[in-house]
Amino acid sequence: MAQPVLADGTMPPAPYAYRQLEDPAKEAKAKALMETLRCLQCQGQSIADSDAPIAGDMRHQVRERIQAGEDPEAIRAWLVERYGDYVSYAPQITFKTWPLYAAPLAFLALALLIARRRFVKRTGA
């Protein structure tokens, strides 16, 4: 009977997890992007601030792709496709997410309408 493979937590971190890129301009791009990506394990920190292994792997991926000349927004799109919208602190308005942006505006409009009607009733009576 085959035994399940267990996760190996003793693997060394990815090379670019804790090492910066040699080109300061590329490192600045990578750092700016990492600040806007959420650590999936910590959930309250960006991958730039987190010490979680998955954040290190994500930092490595970001730096490696920036080093290869890939656009930061293309990297963000790849990570969102891979991990879902939750990974980005700056979610995009899509068919699935537009109600999250529209609902507060609808509630505000409804509250203003109710307040206006109550105000008109009191002043007109």
GROMACS .gro file of C-alpha atoms in nm:
model
  125
    1MET     CA    1   0.000   0.000   0.000
    2ALA     CA    2   0.144   0.340  -0.101
    3GLN     CA    3   0.202   0.597   0.170
    4PRO     CA    4   0.090   0.958   0.111
    5VAL     CA    5   0.366   1.205   0.047
    6LEU     CA    6   0.402   1.451   0.334
    7ALA     CA    7   0.490   1.814   0.285
    8ASP     CA    8   0.859   1.877   0.337
    9GLY     CA    9   0.903   2.187   0.553
   10THR     CA   10   1.281   2.149   0.554
   11MET     CA   11   1.328   2.269   0.197
   12PRO     CA   12   1.538   2.583   0.165
   13PRO     CA   13   1.356   2.904   0.066
   14ALA     CA   14   1.349   3.014  -0.294
   15PRO     CA   15   1.664   3.209  -0.394
   16TYR     CA   16   1.492   3.547  -0.435
   17ALA     CA   17   1.275   3.510  -0.125
   18TYR     CA   18   1.516   3.710   0.090
   19ARG     CA   19   1.769   3.840  -0.164
   20GLN     CA   20   1.711   4.161  -0.356
   21LEU     CA   21   1.763   4.206  -0.728
   22GLU     CA   22   2.091   4.365  -0.834
   23ASP     CA   23   1.922   4.635  -1.044
   24PRO     CA   24   1.778   4.897  -0.801
   25ALA     CA   25   1.506   5.003  -1.048
   26LYS     CA   26   1.384   4.646  -1.091
   27GLU     CA   27   1.398   4.586  -0.716
   28ALA     CA   28   1.189   4.900  -0.660
   29LYS     CA   29   0.928   4.768  -0.906
   30ALA     CA   30   0.927   4.431  -0.734
   31LYS     CA   31   0.900   4.588  -0.386
   32ALA     CA   32   0.612   4.814  -0.496
   33LEU     CA   33   0.424   4.513  -0.634
   34MET     CA   34   0.495   4.299  -0.325
   35GLU     CA   35   0.347   4.569  -0.103
   36THR     CA   36   0.013   4.529  -0.285
   37LEU     CA   37  -0.006   4.150  -0.262
   38ARG     CA   38  -0.157   3.974   0.041
   39CYS     CA   39   0.011   3.681   0.213
   40LEU     CA   40  -0.229   3.390   0.185
   41GLN     CA   41  -0.116   3.238   0.513
   42CYS     CA   42  -0.092   3.552   0.731
   43GLN     CA   43  -0.390   3.725   0.565
   44GLY     CA   44  -0.312   4.054   0.735
   45GLN     CA   45   0.031   4.122   0.589
   46SER     CA   46   0.167   4.187   0.246
   47ILE     CA   47   0.413   3.937   0.104
   48ALA     CA   48   0.682   4.202   0.150
   49ASP     CA   49   0.628   4.196   0.530
   50SER     CA   50   0.548   3.830   0.590
   51ASP     CA   51   0.792   3.559   0.696
   52ALA     CA   52   0.558   3.275   0.594
   53PRO     CA   53   0.709   3.024   0.349
   54ILE     CA   54   0.439   3.090   0.088
   55ALA     CA   55   0.514   3.464   0.104
   56GLY     CA   56   0.882   3.385   0.040
   57ASP     CA   57   0.786   3.177  -0.262
   58MET     CA   58   0.564   3.457  -0.390
   59ARG     CA   59   0.844   3.715  -0.340
   60HIS     CA   60   1.074   3.485  -0.536
   61GLN     CA   61   0.820   3.458  -0.820
   62VAL     CA   62   0.771   3.836  -0.831
   63ARG     CA   63   1.145   3.909  -0.835
   64GLU     CA   64   1.219   3.638  -1.089
   65ARG     CA   65   0.950   3.767  -1.327
   66ILE     CA   66   1.053   4.131  -1.280
   67GLN     CA   67   1.413   4.027  -1.352
   68ALA     CA   68   1.291   3.864  -1.674
   69GLY     CA   69   1.130   4.196  -1.776
   70GLU     CA   70   0.766   4.110  -1.714
   71ASP     CA   71   0.523   4.394  -1.640
   72PRO     CA   72   0.411   4.419  -1.273
   73GLU     CA   73   0.042   4.421  -1.372
   74ALA     CA   74   0.092   4.103  -1.576
   75ILE     CA   75   0.250   3.943  -1.268
   76ARG     CA   76  -0.044   4.057  -1.054
   77ALA     CA   77  -0.288   3.911  -1.309
   78TRP     CA   78  -0.097   3.580  -1.304
   79LEU     CA   79  -0.106   3.566  -0.923
   80VAL     CA   80  -0.478   3.655  -0.915
   81GLU     CA   81  -0.545   3.381  -1.170
   82ARG     CA   82  -0.344   3.136  -0.963
   83TYR     CA   83  -0.463   3.229  -0.611
   84GLY     CA   84  -0.785   3.425  -0.666
   85ASP     CA   85  -0.886   3.790  -0.615
   86TYR     CA   86  -0.805   3.771  -0.244
   87VAL     CA   87  -0.430   3.783  -0.311
   88SER     CA   88  -0.447   4.144  -0.428
   89TYR     CA   89  -0.504   4.442  -0.199
   90ALA     CA   90  -0.625   4.628  -0.511
   91PRO     CA   91  -0.904   4.409  -0.651
   92GLN     CA   92  -1.028   4.482  -0.999
   93ILE     CA   93  -1.389   4.561  -1.083
   94THR     CA   94  -1.518   4.258  -1.274
   95PHE     CA   95  -1.852   4.098  -1.346
   96LYS     CA   96  -1.822   3.906  -1.017
   97THR     CA   97  -1.708   4.199  -0.799
   98TRP     CA   98  -1.915   4.495  -0.923
   99PRO     CA   99  -2.193   4.439  -0.664
  100LEU     CA  100  -1.937   4.497  -0.389
  101TYR     CA  101  -1.876   4.844  -0.527
  102ALA     CA  102  -2.236   4.920  -0.626
  103ALA     CA  103  -2.408   4.809  -0.302
  104PRO     CA  104  -2.274   5.092  -0.081
  105LEU     CA  105  -2.377   5.350  -0.341
  106ALA     CA  106  -2.726   5.196  -0.364
  107PHE     CA  107  -2.763   5.199   0.017
  108LEU     CA  108  -2.647   5.562   0.030
  109ALA     CA  109  -2.898   5.662  -0.239
  110LEU     CA  110  -3.176   5.478  -0.051
  111ALA     CA  111  -3.082   5.648   0.279
  112LEU     CA  112  -3.083   5.991   0.112
  113LEU     CA  113  -3.424   5.920  -0.045
  114ILE     CA  114  -3.573   5.814   0.292
  115ALA     CA  115  -3.421   6.113   0.470
  116ARG     CA  116  -3.552   6.350   0.202
  117ARG     CA  117  -3.905   6.210   0.227
  118ARG     CA  118  -3.907   6.242   0.606
  119PHE     CA  119  -3.771   6.596   0.589
  120VAL     CA  120  -4.033   6.702   0.328
  121LYS     CA  121  -4.316   6.551   0.540
  122ARG     CA  122  -4.209   6.746   0.850
  123THR     CA  123  -4.169   7.079   0.673
  124GLY     CA  124  -4.489   7.044   0.469
  125ALA     CA  125  -4.719   6.955   0.761
   0.00000   0.00000   0.00000
